[in-house]
XYZ file of C-alpha atoms in Angstrom:
673
model
C 35.558 238.048 187.670
C 38.958 236.698 188.569
C 39.665 235.791 192.179
C 42.172 237.689 194.317
C 43.114 237.967 197.904
C 41.960 241.561 197.621
C 38.418 240.463 196.797
C 35.757 240.368 199.488
C 33.011 237.714 199.541
C 30.453 240.182 200.840
C 27.153 240.484 199.011
C 25.833 243.559 197.343
C 24.663 246.217 199.801
C 21.728 248.345 198.729
C 23.506 251.267 200.310
C 26.220 251.065 197.727
C 24.122 252.564 194.994
C 26.734 255.299 194.549
C 29.070 252.603 193.126
C 26.474 251.061 190.833
C 26.541 247.634 189.272
C 26.328 245.890 185.912
C 29.892 246.631 184.696
C 33.170 244.814 185.419
C 34.720 247.697 187.355
C 31.623 248.420 189.435
C 31.462 244.744 190.407
C 35.186 244.734 191.116
C 34.951 247.835 193.328
C 32.060 246.324 195.289
C 33.877 242.998 195.857
C 37.272 244.524 196.633
C 38.593 243.990 200.168
C 38.757 247.662 200.987
C 39.079 246.868 204.673
C 42.654 245.777 203.928
C 43.489 249.195 202.450
C 43.908 252.576 204.131
C 40.396 253.458 202.887
C 38.717 250.858 205.108
C 35.457 249.073 204.443
C 33.019 250.716 202.095
C 30.523 251.112 204.911
C 32.992 253.394 206.701
C 33.702 255.679 203.782
C 32.947 259.337 204.405
C 30.412 261.132 202.260
C 33.136 263.010 200.319
C 34.818 259.758 199.309
C 31.509 258.150 198.433
C 30.625 261.151 196.277
C 33.974 261.150 194.491
C 33.889 257.379 193.869
C 30.298 257.622 192.623
C 31.318 260.363 190.202
C 34.137 258.216 188.860
C 32.177 254.989 188.588
C 29.178 256.562 186.855
C 31.236 258.458 184.257
C 31.682 257.164 180.737
C 34.867 259.210 180.419
C 38.147 257.738 181.702
C 38.553 258.824 185.343
C 40.976 258.018 188.128
C 40.798 258.888 191.838
C 43.692 259.044 194.289
C 42.578 259.243 197.946
C 44.328 259.779 201.211
C 47.962 260.074 202.110
C 48.808 256.826 200.317
C 46.916 257.943 197.236
C 44.879 254.772 197.058
C 43.539 254.263 193.518
C 39.969 253.895 192.235
C 39.180 254.000 188.485
C 36.283 253.272 186.160
C 35.620 250.977 183.234
C 36.551 253.650 180.682
C 40.058 253.887 182.140
C 40.841 250.152 182.051
C 42.061 250.014 178.381
C 44.757 252.588 179.216
C 46.500 250.055 181.460
C 47.150 247.604 178.666
C 48.431 244.319 180.044
C 50.162 244.118 183.436
C 48.804 246.601 185.959
C 45.089 245.883 186.017
C 43.332 244.673 188.186
C 46.110 244.878 190.794
C 46.093 248.668 190.471
C 42.657 248.901 192.146
C 43.171 249.894 195.784
C 46.946 250.053 195.250
C 49.004 253.035 196.411
C 49.911 255.371 193.550
C 53.667 255.246 194.115
C 53.617 251.433 194.057
C 51.505 251.293 190.893
C 53.412 253.928 188.869
C 57.079 253.779 189.868
C 58.230 254.370 186.278
C 56.492 257.752 186.026
C 56.281 258.868 189.648
C 59.045 261.381 189.097
C 56.705 263.047 186.595
C 53.259 262.724 188.114
C 54.234 262.729 191.786
C 55.112 266.438 191.904
C 51.998 267.266 189.879
C 49.777 265.419 192.393
C 51.473 266.954 195.421
C 51.095 270.413 193.918
C 47.313 269.950 193.806
C 47.127 268.359 197.278
C 49.077 271.197 198.804
C 46.597 273.796 197.703
C 47.738 274.393 194.152
C 45.303 275.204 191.416
C 43.957 272.447 189.172
C 46.236 271.786 186.214
C 45.491 270.874 182.560
C 48.046 268.920 180.569
C 47.493 268.538 176.809
C 49.105 265.765 174.737
C 51.705 265.248 177.440
C 54.212 262.409 177.035
C 53.945 260.117 180.077
C 55.614 256.777 179.200
C 54.146 253.905 181.217
C 54.936 250.251 181.642
C 52.334 248.217 179.832
C 52.219 245.163 177.620
C 55.537 244.048 179.076
C 57.560 247.158 178.205
C 57.817 250.885 178.663
C 55.616 252.525 176.054
C 55.504 256.137 174.926
C 51.970 257.206 175.815
C 50.474 260.655 175.329
C 47.697 261.998 177.537
C 45.492 265.002 177.891
C 44.437 265.190 181.575
C 43.490 267.372 184.536
C 44.341 267.026 188.226
C 41.468 268.359 190.360
C 41.460 268.520 194.175
C 38.670 266.671 196.043
C 37.769 268.094 199.464
C 36.610 266.130 202.539
C 34.122 267.112 205.231
C 36.761 269.261 206.948
C 37.290 271.189 203.724
C 40.745 269.725 203.307
C 42.166 268.188 200.115
C 41.660 264.501 200.699
C 42.078 263.276 197.136
C 42.942 264.115 193.523
C 40.553 263.412 190.666
C 42.063 262.679 187.290
C 39.975 263.158 184.136
C 42.078 261.901 181.272
C 42.135 260.917 177.604
C 44.881 258.963 175.945
C 45.870 260.873 172.773
C 48.725 258.625 171.661
C 47.050 257.703 168.367
C 46.340 261.341 167.459
C 49.800 262.583 168.452
C 51.575 259.811 166.549
C 49.338 260.310 163.498
C 50.111 264.032 163.404
C 53.814 263.450 164.015
C 53.996 260.851 161.255
C 51.965 262.970 158.856
C 54.413 265.830 159.407
C 57.385 263.493 158.866
C 55.870 262.158 155.632
C 55.193 265.687 154.423
C 58.802 266.763 155.025
C 60.081 263.569 153.396
C 57.885 264.119 150.333
C 59.157 267.683 149.934
C 62.740 266.517 150.280
C 62.282 263.661 147.805
C 60.746 266.033 145.288
C 64.124 267.755 144.904
C 66.175 264.551 144.660
C 68.084 264.002 141.446
C 69.790 260.676 142.197
C 69.640 257.728 144.574
C 72.285 259.171 146.895
C 70.066 262.176 147.544
C 67.127 259.830 148.212
C 69.170 257.998 150.866
C 70.148 261.348 152.384
C 66.484 262.382 152.525
C 65.612 259.164 154.365
C 68.423 259.831 156.855
C 67.046 263.303 157.538
C 63.579 261.795 158.019
C 64.995 259.405 160.652
C 66.905 262.191 162.409
C 63.806 264.374 162.486
C 61.560 261.650 163.941
C 63.564 259.653 166.511
C 60.372 258.685 168.368
C 59.301 256.466 165.449
C 62.529 255.614 163.631
C 65.992 254.651 164.776
C 67.304 253.980 161.281
C 66.444 252.850 157.747
C 68.460 250.977 155.118
C 67.750 250.803 151.382
C 68.459 247.465 149.743
C 68.164 246.246 146.157
C 68.006 242.894 144.398
C 69.824 240.033 146.151
C 70.667 242.245 149.134
C 66.975 242.922 149.613
C 66.208 239.200 149.830
C 69.153 238.547 152.131
C 68.042 241.038 154.773
C 65.725 239.130 157.102
C 63.938 241.007 159.848
C 65.784 240.928 163.179
C 64.833 242.155 166.619
C 63.636 245.743 166.483
C 63.501 245.775 162.658
C 60.644 245.789 160.178
C 61.162 244.905 156.504
C 58.877 246.480 153.895
C 59.333 245.181 150.356
C 58.333 247.238 147.352
C 56.734 244.161 145.840
C 54.225 244.113 148.707
C 53.058 247.542 147.573
C 53.262 246.596 143.880
C 56.101 249.088 143.522
C 59.801 248.576 142.722
C 59.909 244.805 143.066
C 63.693 244.786 143.558
C 63.596 247.364 146.374
C 63.376 246.753 150.142
C 63.488 249.155 153.096
C 64.663 247.824 156.472
C 63.500 250.020 159.356
C 64.941 250.156 162.874
C 61.752 250.891 164.815
C 61.120 252.280 168.299
C 61.003 249.649 171.094
C 58.646 251.971 173.001
C 55.783 251.761 170.483
C 53.592 248.811 169.551
C 53.875 247.611 165.948
C 50.191 248.161 165.239
C 48.406 248.785 161.926
C 49.023 252.555 162.071
C 52.763 252.090 162.691
C 53.168 249.619 159.815
C 51.094 251.845 157.525
C 53.481 254.708 158.325
C 56.458 252.567 157.287
C 54.652 251.479 154.126
C 53.971 255.119 153.230
C 57.672 255.915 153.574
C 58.491 252.922 151.359
C 55.904 253.993 148.769
C 57.292 257.544 148.674
C 60.856 256.286 148.223
C 59.791 253.791 145.543
C 57.840 256.464 143.684
C 60.829 258.803 143.762
C 63.258 256.140 142.556
C 60.795 255.213 139.809
C 60.573 258.868 138.824
C 64.351 259.143 138.745
C 64.546 256.006 136.634
C 61.923 257.414 134.277
C 63.771 260.731 134.140
C 67.016 258.938 133.346
C 65.289 256.878 130.683
C 63.672 260.014 129.241
C 66.983 261.883 129.304
C 68.683 258.969 127.576
C 65.864 258.790 125.033
C 66.098 262.538 124.407
C 69.878 262.314 124.094
C 69.498 259.399 121.711
C 66.830 261.310 119.795
C 69.105 264.336 119.630
C 71.960 262.132 118.453
C 69.724 260.572 115.827
C 68.556 264.036 114.737
C 72.163 265.163 114.442
C 72.999 262.014 112.497
C 69.891 262.477 110.357
C 70.714 266.116 109.655
C 74.285 265.140 108.888
C 73.079 262.362 106.601
C 70.637 264.757 104.947
C 73.390 267.329 104.462
C 75.748 264.697 103.091
C 72.963 263.463 100.804
C 72.266 267.000 99.564
C 75.954 267.597 99.015
C 76.245 264.270 97.207
C 73.267 265.034 94.986
C 74.629 268.474 94.225
C 78.036 266.988 93.416
C 76.333 264.291 91.330
C 74.422 266.938 89.393
C 77.607 268.940 88.908
C 79.585 265.945 87.692
C 76.778 264.835 85.362
C 76.287 268.299 83.947
C 79.947 268.796 83.152
C 79.986 266.151 80.376
C 76.482 267.119 79.288
C 77.521 270.698 78.561
C 79.843 269.965 75.621
C 77.444 267.299 74.313
C 74.569 269.775 74.169
C 76.742 272.523 72.726
C 78.156 270.172 70.088
C 74.616 269.148 69.189
C 73.654 272.793 68.639
C 76.731 273.279 66.480
C 75.802 270.248 64.380
C 72.409 271.815 63.755
C 73.917 275.187 62.901
C 76.350 273.628 60.424
C 73.631 271.640 58.747
C 75.441 268.315 58.778
C 73.391 265.415 57.484
C 73.154 263.704 60.863
C 69.539 264.438 61.684
C 68.671 260.917 62.980
C 71.761 260.774 65.155
C 71.084 264.281 66.414
C 67.552 263.296 67.357
C 68.803 260.290 69.303
C 71.459 262.325 71.117
C 68.998 265.114 71.859
C 66.377 262.776 73.278
C 68.846 260.938 75.486
C 70.525 264.130 76.683
C 67.175 265.725 77.487
C 66.198 262.575 79.385
C 69.464 262.645 81.328
C 69.106 266.367 82.090
C 65.602 265.776 83.330
C 66.709 262.932 85.614
C 69.402 265.155 87.107
C 66.941 268.019 87.603
C 64.393 265.728 89.257
C 67.032 264.279 91.544
C 68.123 267.731 92.678
C 64.533 268.958 92.992
C 63.782 266.167 95.477
C 66.663 267.324 97.647
C 65.751 271.000 97.379
C 62.064 270.474 98.165
C 62.838 268.180 101.125
C 65.122 270.838 102.623
C 62.682 273.686 101.898
C 65.023 275.401 99.448
C 62.561 275.634 96.561
C 60.595 278.874 96.279
C 57.716 279.258 93.867
C 57.925 282.138 91.394
C 54.285 282.895 90.916
C 52.774 284.941 88.122
C 49.467 285.165 86.296
C 49.524 283.335 82.954
C 47.251 281.618 80.475
C 46.763 278.057 81.716
C 46.763 276.775 78.137
C 50.283 278.172 77.596
C 51.566 276.320 80.672
C 49.971 273.043 79.589
C 51.245 273.462 76.019
C 54.741 273.820 77.463
C 54.197 270.598 79.420
C 53.060 268.824 76.243
C 56.171 270.042 74.423
C 58.365 268.677 77.214
C 56.686 265.261 77.034
C 56.250 265.180 73.255
C 59.454 263.226 72.400
C 58.241 260.218 74.405
C 54.647 260.612 73.170
C 55.850 260.729 69.554
C 58.318 257.885 70.024
C 55.540 255.534 71.197
C 52.990 256.919 68.675
C 50.423 257.752 71.352
C 47.262 259.635 70.551
C 46.928 262.681 72.841
C 43.527 264.325 73.344
C 43.657 267.810 74.886
C 40.699 269.677 76.358
C 41.875 272.921 77.997
C 39.668 276.041 78.327
C 41.060 279.538 77.965
C 41.497 280.724 81.567
C 44.123 282.639 83.500
C 45.903 280.977 86.402
C 48.128 282.310 89.184
C 51.082 280.167 90.205
C 54.561 279.096 89.158
C 54.190 278.240 85.453
C 57.544 276.455 85.225
C 56.720 274.168 88.151
C 53.177 273.414 86.958
C 54.542 272.593 83.499
C 57.047 270.282 85.203
C 54.223 268.593 87.148
C 51.974 268.003 84.121
C 54.934 266.980 81.967
C 55.856 264.361 84.567
C 52.312 262.984 84.511
C 52.204 262.943 80.706
C 55.618 261.257 80.511
C 54.518 258.725 83.118
C 51.362 257.988 81.124
C 53.401 257.616 77.914
C 55.969 255.391 79.630
C 53.398 252.973 81.087
C 51.028 252.893 78.097
C 51.684 250.439 75.238
C 52.583 251.934 71.855
C 49.622 253.483 70.054
C 47.725 254.066 73.285
C 45.377 256.900 74.187
C 46.174 259.725 76.655
C 43.860 262.558 77.640
C 44.784 265.908 79.184
C 41.714 267.835 80.303
C 40.904 270.719 82.615
C 37.746 271.323 84.630
C 36.798 274.626 86.289
C 34.716 274.597 89.477
C 34.226 278.080 90.890
C 37.773 279.239 91.746
C 39.237 275.724 91.685
C 41.049 274.224 88.709
C 41.232 270.461 88.171
C 43.747 269.014 85.713
C 43.411 265.341 84.780
C 45.794 263.063 82.901
C 44.129 259.776 81.892
C 45.599 256.832 79.993
C 44.570 253.329 78.932
C 47.921 251.816 79.873
C 49.155 249.212 82.345
C 47.285 250.672 85.325
C 48.263 250.487 88.988
C 48.058 247.468 91.288
C 45.740 248.006 94.308
C 48.591 247.299 96.755
C 50.755 249.959 95.098
C 48.086 252.666 94.770
C 48.331 254.053 98.382
C 52.112 254.460 97.970
C 52.271 255.677 94.388
C 53.417 259.195 95.401
C 56.130 257.981 97.794
C 59.762 258.521 96.914
C 61.473 255.796 94.861
C 58.220 253.850 94.391
C 57.551 252.395 90.932
C 55.333 249.848 89.290
C 56.531 246.528 87.919
C 59.465 246.962 85.568
C 61.109 244.762 82.994
C 64.711 243.610 83.417
C 65.770 245.906 80.589
C 64.341 248.915 82.504
C 62.552 249.895 79.309
C 60.212 252.237 81.128
C 63.116 254.217 82.652
C 62.912 256.690 85.511
C 64.142 256.727 89.111
C 60.830 256.568 90.952
C 60.993 260.216 92.022
C 58.744 261.892 89.432
C 55.435 261.365 91.254
C 56.978 262.355 94.599
C 57.992 265.638 92.941
C 54.495 266.027 91.513
C 52.910 265.707 94.967
C 55.384 268.086 96.633
C 55.086 270.774 93.978
C 51.272 270.581 93.949
C 51.186 270.824 97.753
C 53.448 273.879 97.584
C 50.685 275.488 95.486
C 48.160 274.647 98.225
C 46.646 271.859 96.139
C 46.506 268.094 96.140
C 47.013 265.287 93.665
C 45.345 261.886 93.618
C 45.603 258.705 91.585
C 42.936 256.215 90.527
C 43.150 252.915 88.717
C 40.658 250.079 88.309
C 43.598 247.669 88.469
C 46.514 246.380 86.448
C 45.970 246.614 82.698
C 42.998 248.975 83.114
C 44.657 252.381 82.809
C 44.988 255.168 85.357
C 43.862 258.702 86.077
C 45.847 261.379 87.919
C 43.949 264.434 89.148
C 45.546 267.725 90.215
C 43.318 270.057 92.254
C 44.434 273.694 92.594
C 42.001 275.680 94.796
C 41.620 279.473 94.703
C 44.009 279.839 91.771
C 41.717 281.021 88.959
C 42.240 284.652 87.914
C 39.680 286.812 86.119
C 40.612 287.960 82.613
C 40.735 291.583 83.749
C 43.680 290.794 86.012
C 46.194 290.624 83.178
C 49.786 290.211 84.126
C 52.232 292.965 83.230
C 54.402 292.081 80.228
C 57.835 290.806 81.077
C 60.662 293.267 80.627
C 62.806 292.566 77.541
C 66.270 291.195 78.246
C 69.039 293.811 78.298
C 70.917 294.098 75.029
C 74.585 294.734 74.443
C 76.355 295.601 71.226
C 76.238 293.041 68.414
C 79.446 291.145 67.821
C 80.505 291.638 71.419
C 83.732 290.142 72.708
C 83.162 287.203 75.074
C 85.711 285.387 77.257
C 84.922 281.743 78.072
C 86.874 280.137 80.958
C 86.319 276.421 81.705
C 88.806 273.712 82.719
C 86.742 271.201 80.708
C 88.348 271.837 77.331
C 85.567 270.172 75.336
C 82.990 272.312 77.108
C 85.035 275.509 76.665
C 85.831 274.859 72.989
C 82.280 273.859 72.047
C 80.803 276.901 73.804
C 83.368 279.160 72.113
C 82.457 277.679 68.737
C 78.740 278.131 69.435
C 79.302 281.782 70.369
C 81.318 282.245 67.183
C 78.500 280.721 65.165
C 76.141 283.202 66.774
C 78.290 286.116 65.663
C 80.340 286.808 68.769
C 84.098 287.155 69.106
C 84.891 284.390 71.586
C 88.187 283.864 73.437
C 88.634 280.557 75.256
C 90.838 279.869 78.327
C 91.202 276.623 80.258
C 92.519 277.908 83.605
C 92.558 281.189 85.602
C 96.168 282.098 84.766
C 95.519 281.718 81.043
C 92.345 283.813 81.398
C 94.141 286.668 83.193
C 96.911 286.628 80.581
C 94.342 286.702 77.772
C 92.476 289.660 79.266
C 95.691 291.623 79.849
C 96.762 290.999 76.270
C 93.318 291.899 74.896
C 93.232 295.091 76.949
C 96.659 296.118 75.679
C 95.420 295.549 72.127
C 92.300 297.636 72.717
C 90.003 294.599 72.490
C 88.993 294.200 76.155
C 86.257 291.495 76.532
C 82.823 292.848 77.322
C 81.421 289.608 78.807
C 83.248 286.881 80.728
C 81.595 283.472 81.193
C 83.482 281.919 84.128
C 83.250 278.312 85.308
C 82.951 278.479 89.109
C 84.701 275.150 89.744
C 88.100 276.107 88.314
C 91.255 274.458 89.708
C 93.595 276.451 91.938
C 91.493 279.619 91.791
C 87.708 279.344 91.654
C 85.480 281.527 89.498
C 84.755 283.966 92.344
C 88.442 284.656 92.935
C 89.073 284.947 89.207
C 86.244 287.490 88.942
C 87.957 289.646 91.612
C 91.259 289.521 89.715
C 89.627 290.413 86.411
C 87.836 293.430 87.898
C 91.142 294.782 89.205
C 92.700 294.773 85.731
C 92.598 297.979 83.645
C 89.105 298.252 82.192
C 87.965 295.222 84.190
C 85.370 297.166 86.177
C 83.115 297.345 83.080
C 83.347 293.596 82.449
C 79.974 291.833 82.608
C 80.419 288.564 84.516
C 78.372 285.388 83.936
C 78.744 282.413 86.320
C 78.743 278.910 84.847
C 78.415 275.877 87.114
C 77.103 272.354 87.467
C 75.620 273.490 90.806
C 72.251 275.157 90.388
C 70.682 275.346 93.831
C 69.334 278.647 95.104
C 72.201 279.249 97.505
C 74.644 278.747 94.592
C 72.810 281.397 92.578
C 72.622 283.724 95.607
C 76.353 283.439 96.142
C 76.972 284.348 92.489
C 74.725 287.407 92.778
C 76.517 288.483 95.956
C 79.865 288.104 94.155
C 78.713 290.543 91.453
C 77.859 288.127 88.638
C 75.090 289.337 86.334
C 73.562 285.857 86.133
C 74.214 282.217 87.046
C 73.934 279.644 84.222
C 73.631 275.936 84.991
C 75.330 273.319 82.838
C 74.325 272.288 80.244
C 73.534 275.835 79.182
C 69.961 276.497 78.156
C 70.063 278.447 74.889
C 67.177 280.662 76.002
C 69.103 281.619 79.136
C 72.188 282.352 77.045
C 70.130 284.504 74.689
C 68.868 286.492 77.697
C 72.463 287.396 78.573
C 73.977 287.943 75.132
C 72.632 290.268 72.374
C 69.930 288.694 70.241
C 70.979 290.838 67.260
C 74.265 288.976 67.009
C 72.620 285.694 65.980
C 72.946 284.590 62.398
C 69.917 285.498 60.387
C 67.019 283.025 60.476
C 69.055 280.501 62.439
C 66.819 278.403 64.703
C 68.561 276.965 67.766
C 65.742 275.015 69.345
């Protein structure tokens, strides 16, 4: 117990049991020099005062007693922490006005109201700032003022039962501020809005915050904490290492753990929001970049498709007269059979390369539609063998075929293309005189088609990628095996379009390979026979045909072929010449019955020319046939919409031509294929 002039050296009196002993305040009350205060020595205290003091000293709840006109103070151990540093123990026995000058304007009237006969009052979470710890602090209290009566039934004192609620009030206030800040930050879309949200948080909570500044990078490091400021760095919270918040804090609150935690929570919320905004910006940039890449990719894909279509068109233009000339050579019986065979093989190879190249583009863009029908599987596979036979015969391979008689539902042209590709691949990569097997296995409703060879095989590293586009095995410098590396990619895509799958197996290089096509649920019972195809429409034998093509070789050779087939062909090389020819023929009573128009004519395309021809006298009855190097589905659709009876792709397939022109007009027993 510290010494003071207000302490009395008297020993403990057994009559002071109402004060008690064993605690600092009880000892201090007993030793206090009360005789120097208006209360007088303890032995002179009236029973009412002794009772009130005993109540205070024996309570574990913070209590405070003011007694007499000077409002002399007595308080218990539980109240001592509320003083902080500065007032205790001098406050014991001190007059109330002298002890609490900073708040007397607040509590003085409250005390006098009770002393003058007013009712007891209850104050909840009331702000009563007091001087403690060397400064004025905002302190919140819940307390009652209760009158204490003396022996004459007069109010001699005021009993205060109080609880400091500063921690609870500040916690609730700060929780509310954080909640409002979080809601505001949730709607922020940039850093400026985040700063504005922090400013509103400061304005809405002046008791805790006088200001806040957001700093980044070098500025964050430069801002040292000054008087009345607290610096919270994002790095301390493992958030936004380059970010720092500098808070102007209240001088009326202690910087305790709760206060600092509040500032850290604000910092964490701001960091999280700025991180979210950064992530959103990054995501938006990534999405914009992805969109740009998609646009570029689509543009590249469109340019590629257009290029491939143009390539096919340009390649087919010179092929058309070559093929037609070859047919004429056969019809005329010239003794050029070996040369014809060479030309035919190379032209067919070139046509197939062009078709494969365009098929890749069409399948990738989803423009290929299967034309399914029910057919004999053996017929489809025989067609595939015929397509691959030139290469098989050239290399003197031995082909073993094992195909049962079953009906299959699918696109026969595409399946023949698939199997022909596999057979050609086997022939290409098998040494001359090798063995190739084409067999079919039936398992319930599933059909398996296998092409096996004893050729060069497939390297293990290449096997997983064998069906990828532009992938090929080892090739010689002379490119003797040919191909563009797109055949197997087409095989996989076309099989998948049928709902099937294709796989490859090889024991290694030089040990042959096996390709297996699996087509589930495609077997058709014999009773489900397909309806016979309708015969092609026939027109009168010896019909008059107009051929219009700016490629003179192509136009002349096609005109000669039509003449050899028994037709009366008129050839024109441009639209003006064609219109003049039709007008002249109509005037002579020999109006053409069929017009084969090249779509890519100069100056006026085939569609425009068709419109002009229909407007001529008798032109409405003219049957129009489109001829083009472009053979994609949208090209054919456009021709149909323009009123063309059919769309032929260069070089003209004789079977397609026969479907348009009358079969009866062909020279007797002439074989074109």
